[in-house]
PDB file of C-alpha atoms in Angstrom:
ATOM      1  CA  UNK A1002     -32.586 -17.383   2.344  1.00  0.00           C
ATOM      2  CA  UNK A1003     -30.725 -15.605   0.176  1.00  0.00           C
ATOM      3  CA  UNK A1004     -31.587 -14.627  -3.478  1.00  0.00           C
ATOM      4  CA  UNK A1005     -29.187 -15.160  -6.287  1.00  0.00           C
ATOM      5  CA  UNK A1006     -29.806 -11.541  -7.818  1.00  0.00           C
ATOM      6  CA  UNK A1007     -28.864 -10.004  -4.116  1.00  0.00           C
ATOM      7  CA  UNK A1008     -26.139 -12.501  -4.178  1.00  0.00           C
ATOM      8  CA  UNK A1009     -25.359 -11.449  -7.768  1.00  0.00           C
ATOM      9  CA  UNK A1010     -25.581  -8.107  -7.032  1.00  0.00           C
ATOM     10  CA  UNK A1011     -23.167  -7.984  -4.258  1.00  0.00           C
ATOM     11  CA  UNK A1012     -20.336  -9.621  -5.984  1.00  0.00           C
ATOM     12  CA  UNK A1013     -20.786  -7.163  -9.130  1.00  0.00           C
ATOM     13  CA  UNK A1014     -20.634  -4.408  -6.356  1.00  0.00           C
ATOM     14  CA  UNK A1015     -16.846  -5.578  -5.073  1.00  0.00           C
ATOM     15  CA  UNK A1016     -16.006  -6.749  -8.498  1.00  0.00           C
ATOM     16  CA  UNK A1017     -16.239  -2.726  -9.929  1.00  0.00           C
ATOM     17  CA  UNK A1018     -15.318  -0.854  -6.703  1.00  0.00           C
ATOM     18  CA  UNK A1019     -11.602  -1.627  -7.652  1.00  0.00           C
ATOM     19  CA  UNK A1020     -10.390  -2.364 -10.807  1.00  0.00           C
ATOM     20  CA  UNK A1021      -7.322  -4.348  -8.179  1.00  0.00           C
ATOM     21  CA  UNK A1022     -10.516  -6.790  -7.709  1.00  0.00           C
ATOM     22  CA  UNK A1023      -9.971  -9.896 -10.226  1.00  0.00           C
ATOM     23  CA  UNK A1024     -12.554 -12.064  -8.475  1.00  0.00           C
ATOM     24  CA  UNK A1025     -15.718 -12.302  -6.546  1.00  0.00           C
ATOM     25  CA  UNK A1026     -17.363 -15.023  -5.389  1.00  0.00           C
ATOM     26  CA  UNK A1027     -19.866 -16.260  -2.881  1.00  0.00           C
ATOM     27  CA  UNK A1028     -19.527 -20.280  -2.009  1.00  0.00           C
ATOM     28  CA  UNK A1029     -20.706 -22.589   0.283  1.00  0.00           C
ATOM     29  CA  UNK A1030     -18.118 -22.708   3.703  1.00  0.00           C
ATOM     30  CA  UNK A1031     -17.789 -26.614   1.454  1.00  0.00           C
ATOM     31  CA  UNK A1032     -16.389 -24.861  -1.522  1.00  0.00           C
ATOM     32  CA  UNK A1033     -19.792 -24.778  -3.873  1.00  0.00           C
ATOM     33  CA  UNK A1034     -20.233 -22.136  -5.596  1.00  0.00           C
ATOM     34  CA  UNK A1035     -23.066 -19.536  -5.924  1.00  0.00           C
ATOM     35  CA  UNK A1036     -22.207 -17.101  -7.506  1.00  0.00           C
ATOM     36  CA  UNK A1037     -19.218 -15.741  -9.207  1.00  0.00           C
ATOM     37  CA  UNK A1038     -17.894 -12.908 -11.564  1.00  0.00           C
ATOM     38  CA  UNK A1039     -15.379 -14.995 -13.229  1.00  0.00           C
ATOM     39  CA  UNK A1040     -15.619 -15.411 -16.856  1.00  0.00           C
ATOM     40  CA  UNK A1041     -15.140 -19.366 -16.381  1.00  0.00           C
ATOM     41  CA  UNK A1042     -16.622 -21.794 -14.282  1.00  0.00           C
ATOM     42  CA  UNK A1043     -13.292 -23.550 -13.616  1.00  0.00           C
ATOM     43  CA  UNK A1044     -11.307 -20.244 -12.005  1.00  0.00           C
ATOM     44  CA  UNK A1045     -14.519 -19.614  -9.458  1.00  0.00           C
ATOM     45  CA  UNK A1046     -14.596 -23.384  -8.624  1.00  0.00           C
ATOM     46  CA  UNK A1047     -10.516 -23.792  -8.285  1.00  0.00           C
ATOM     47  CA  UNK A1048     -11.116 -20.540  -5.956  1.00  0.00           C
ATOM     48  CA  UNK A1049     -13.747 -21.620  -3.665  1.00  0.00           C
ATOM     49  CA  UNK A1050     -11.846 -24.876  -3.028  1.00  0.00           C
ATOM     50  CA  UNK A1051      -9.052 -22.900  -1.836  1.00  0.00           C
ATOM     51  CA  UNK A1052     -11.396 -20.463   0.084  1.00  0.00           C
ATOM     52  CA  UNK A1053     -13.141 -23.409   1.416  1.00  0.00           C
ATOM     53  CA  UNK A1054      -9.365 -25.068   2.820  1.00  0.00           C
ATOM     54  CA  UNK A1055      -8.388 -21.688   4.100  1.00  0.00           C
ATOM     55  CA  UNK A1056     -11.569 -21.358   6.088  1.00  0.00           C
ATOM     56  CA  UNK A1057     -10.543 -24.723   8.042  1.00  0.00           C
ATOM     57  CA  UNK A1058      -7.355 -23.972   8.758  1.00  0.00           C
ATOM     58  CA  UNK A1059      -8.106 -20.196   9.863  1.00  0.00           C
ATOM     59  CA  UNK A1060     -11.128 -21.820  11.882  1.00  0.00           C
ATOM     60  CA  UNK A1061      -8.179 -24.605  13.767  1.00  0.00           C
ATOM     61  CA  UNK A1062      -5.840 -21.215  14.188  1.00  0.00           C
ATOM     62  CA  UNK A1063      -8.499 -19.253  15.430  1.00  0.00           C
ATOM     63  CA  UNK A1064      -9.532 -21.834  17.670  1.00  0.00           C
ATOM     64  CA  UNK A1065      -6.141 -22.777  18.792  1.00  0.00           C
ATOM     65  CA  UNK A1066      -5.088 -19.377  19.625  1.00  0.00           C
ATOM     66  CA  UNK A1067      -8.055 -18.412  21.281  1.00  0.00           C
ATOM     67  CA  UNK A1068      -9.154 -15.809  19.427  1.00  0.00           C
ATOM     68  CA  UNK A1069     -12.520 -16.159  19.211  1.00  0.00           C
ATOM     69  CA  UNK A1070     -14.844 -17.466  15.842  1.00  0.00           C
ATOM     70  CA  UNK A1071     -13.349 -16.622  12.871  1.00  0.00           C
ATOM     71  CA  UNK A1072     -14.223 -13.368  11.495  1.00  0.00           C
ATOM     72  CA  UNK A1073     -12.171 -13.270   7.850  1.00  0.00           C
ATOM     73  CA  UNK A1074      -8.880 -13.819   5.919  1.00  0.00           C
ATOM     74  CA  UNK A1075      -6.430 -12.075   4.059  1.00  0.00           C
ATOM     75  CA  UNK A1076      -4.183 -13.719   2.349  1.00  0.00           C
ATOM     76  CA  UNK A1077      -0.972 -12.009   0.216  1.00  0.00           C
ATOM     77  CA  UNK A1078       1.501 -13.709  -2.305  1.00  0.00           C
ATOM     78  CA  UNK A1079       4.091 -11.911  -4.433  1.00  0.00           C
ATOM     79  CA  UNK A1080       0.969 -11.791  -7.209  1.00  0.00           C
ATOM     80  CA  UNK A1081      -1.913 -11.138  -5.623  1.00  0.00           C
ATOM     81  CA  UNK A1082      -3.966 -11.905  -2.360  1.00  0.00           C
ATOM     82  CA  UNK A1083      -7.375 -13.367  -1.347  1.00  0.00           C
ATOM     83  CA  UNK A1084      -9.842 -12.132   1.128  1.00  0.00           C
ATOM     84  CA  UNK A1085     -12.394 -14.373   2.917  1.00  0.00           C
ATOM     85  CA  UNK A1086     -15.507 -12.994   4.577  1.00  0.00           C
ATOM     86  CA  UNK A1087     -17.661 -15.435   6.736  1.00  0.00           C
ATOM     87  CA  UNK A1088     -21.153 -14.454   5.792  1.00  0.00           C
ATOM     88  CA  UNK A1089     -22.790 -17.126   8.315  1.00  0.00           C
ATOM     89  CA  UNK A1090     -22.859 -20.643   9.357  1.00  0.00           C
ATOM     90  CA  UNK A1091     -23.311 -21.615   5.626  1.00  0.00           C
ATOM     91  CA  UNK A1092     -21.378 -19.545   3.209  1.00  0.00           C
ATOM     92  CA  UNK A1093     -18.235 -16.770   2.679  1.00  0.00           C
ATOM     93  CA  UNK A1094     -17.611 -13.635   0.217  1.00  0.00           C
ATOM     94  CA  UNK A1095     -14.321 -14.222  -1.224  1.00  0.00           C
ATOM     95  CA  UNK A1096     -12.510 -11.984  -3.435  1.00  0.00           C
ATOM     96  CA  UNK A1097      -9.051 -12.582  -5.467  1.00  0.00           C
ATOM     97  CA  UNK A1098      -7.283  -9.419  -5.975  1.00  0.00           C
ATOM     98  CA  UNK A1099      -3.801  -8.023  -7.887  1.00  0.00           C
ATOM     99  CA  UNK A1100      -1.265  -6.178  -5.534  1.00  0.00           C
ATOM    100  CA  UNK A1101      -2.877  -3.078  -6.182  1.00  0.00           C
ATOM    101  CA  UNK A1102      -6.010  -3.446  -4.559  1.00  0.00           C
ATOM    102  CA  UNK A1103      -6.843  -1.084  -1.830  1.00  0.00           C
ATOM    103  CA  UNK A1104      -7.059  -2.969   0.788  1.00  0.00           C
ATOM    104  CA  UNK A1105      -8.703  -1.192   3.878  1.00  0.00           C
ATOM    105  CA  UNK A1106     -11.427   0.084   0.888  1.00  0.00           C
ATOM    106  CA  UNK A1107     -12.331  -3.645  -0.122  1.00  0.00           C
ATOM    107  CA  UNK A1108     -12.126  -5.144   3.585  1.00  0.00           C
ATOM    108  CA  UNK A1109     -14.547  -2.101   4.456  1.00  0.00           C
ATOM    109  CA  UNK A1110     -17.019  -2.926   1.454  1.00  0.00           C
ATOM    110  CA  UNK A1111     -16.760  -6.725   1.941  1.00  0.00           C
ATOM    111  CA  UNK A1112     -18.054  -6.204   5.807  1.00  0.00           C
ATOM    112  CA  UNK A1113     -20.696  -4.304   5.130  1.00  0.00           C
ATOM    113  CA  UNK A1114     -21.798  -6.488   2.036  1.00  0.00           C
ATOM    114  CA  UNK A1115     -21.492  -9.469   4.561  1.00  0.00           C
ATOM    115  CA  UNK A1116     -23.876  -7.943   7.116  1.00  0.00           C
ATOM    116  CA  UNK A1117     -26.267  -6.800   4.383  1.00  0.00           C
ATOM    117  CA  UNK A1118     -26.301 -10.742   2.801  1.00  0.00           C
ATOM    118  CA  UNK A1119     -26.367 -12.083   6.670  1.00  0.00           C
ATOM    119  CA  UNK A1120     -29.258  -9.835   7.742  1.00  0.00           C
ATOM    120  CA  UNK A1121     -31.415 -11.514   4.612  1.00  0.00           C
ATOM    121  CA  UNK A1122     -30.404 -14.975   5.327  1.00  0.00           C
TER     122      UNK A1122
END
């Protein structure tokens, strides 16, 4: 299992590798969440809900178009994007960032952070 201060840790390590980063998270692939470096309670869980809807629908593309288990998301508006990460059978990294977010950067830190959290689970 996982420990909340590696957990914690993580997300604090995303959250000031890019001031573009606006959000980390950690949640349950059912939208719980773990952990979060949002100021309020309500913007983590209104995030993981999404996150956790994303992550079926990517799962029902990725299945449909045969491309294998699903590996991550990114996701772009005219505002901002959000980034899923499937840790393991149980829980995702997600992070909400502003259009100036470095994207190849944070995609780069969010797999290795995934395979450092699955590796303890």
């Amino acid at each position: 299992m996982i420990d909340q201060s590696s957990m914690r840790a993580a997300i604090d390590e995303i959250q000031n590798a890019d001031p573009a980063v606006e959000l980390a998270a950690i949640c349950s692939h059912d939208g719980l969440v773990m952990v979060s470096t949002s100021e309020t309670r309500d913007d983590a869980e209104v995030v993981a809900a999404i996150a956790s809807e994303l992550l079926s629908k990517g799962r029902l593309a990725s299945t449909e178009l045969e491309l294998g288990a699903l590996h991550s998301e990114l996701i772009f508006g005219e505002q901002g994007g959000i980034f899923l990460r499937v840790i393991n059978d149980e829980i995702i990294l997600v992070v909400r960032v502003g259009l100036a977010v470095r994207v190849g950067a944070t995609v780069q830190q969010m797999n290795r952070i995934a395979g450092r959290l699955a590796a303890g689970f």
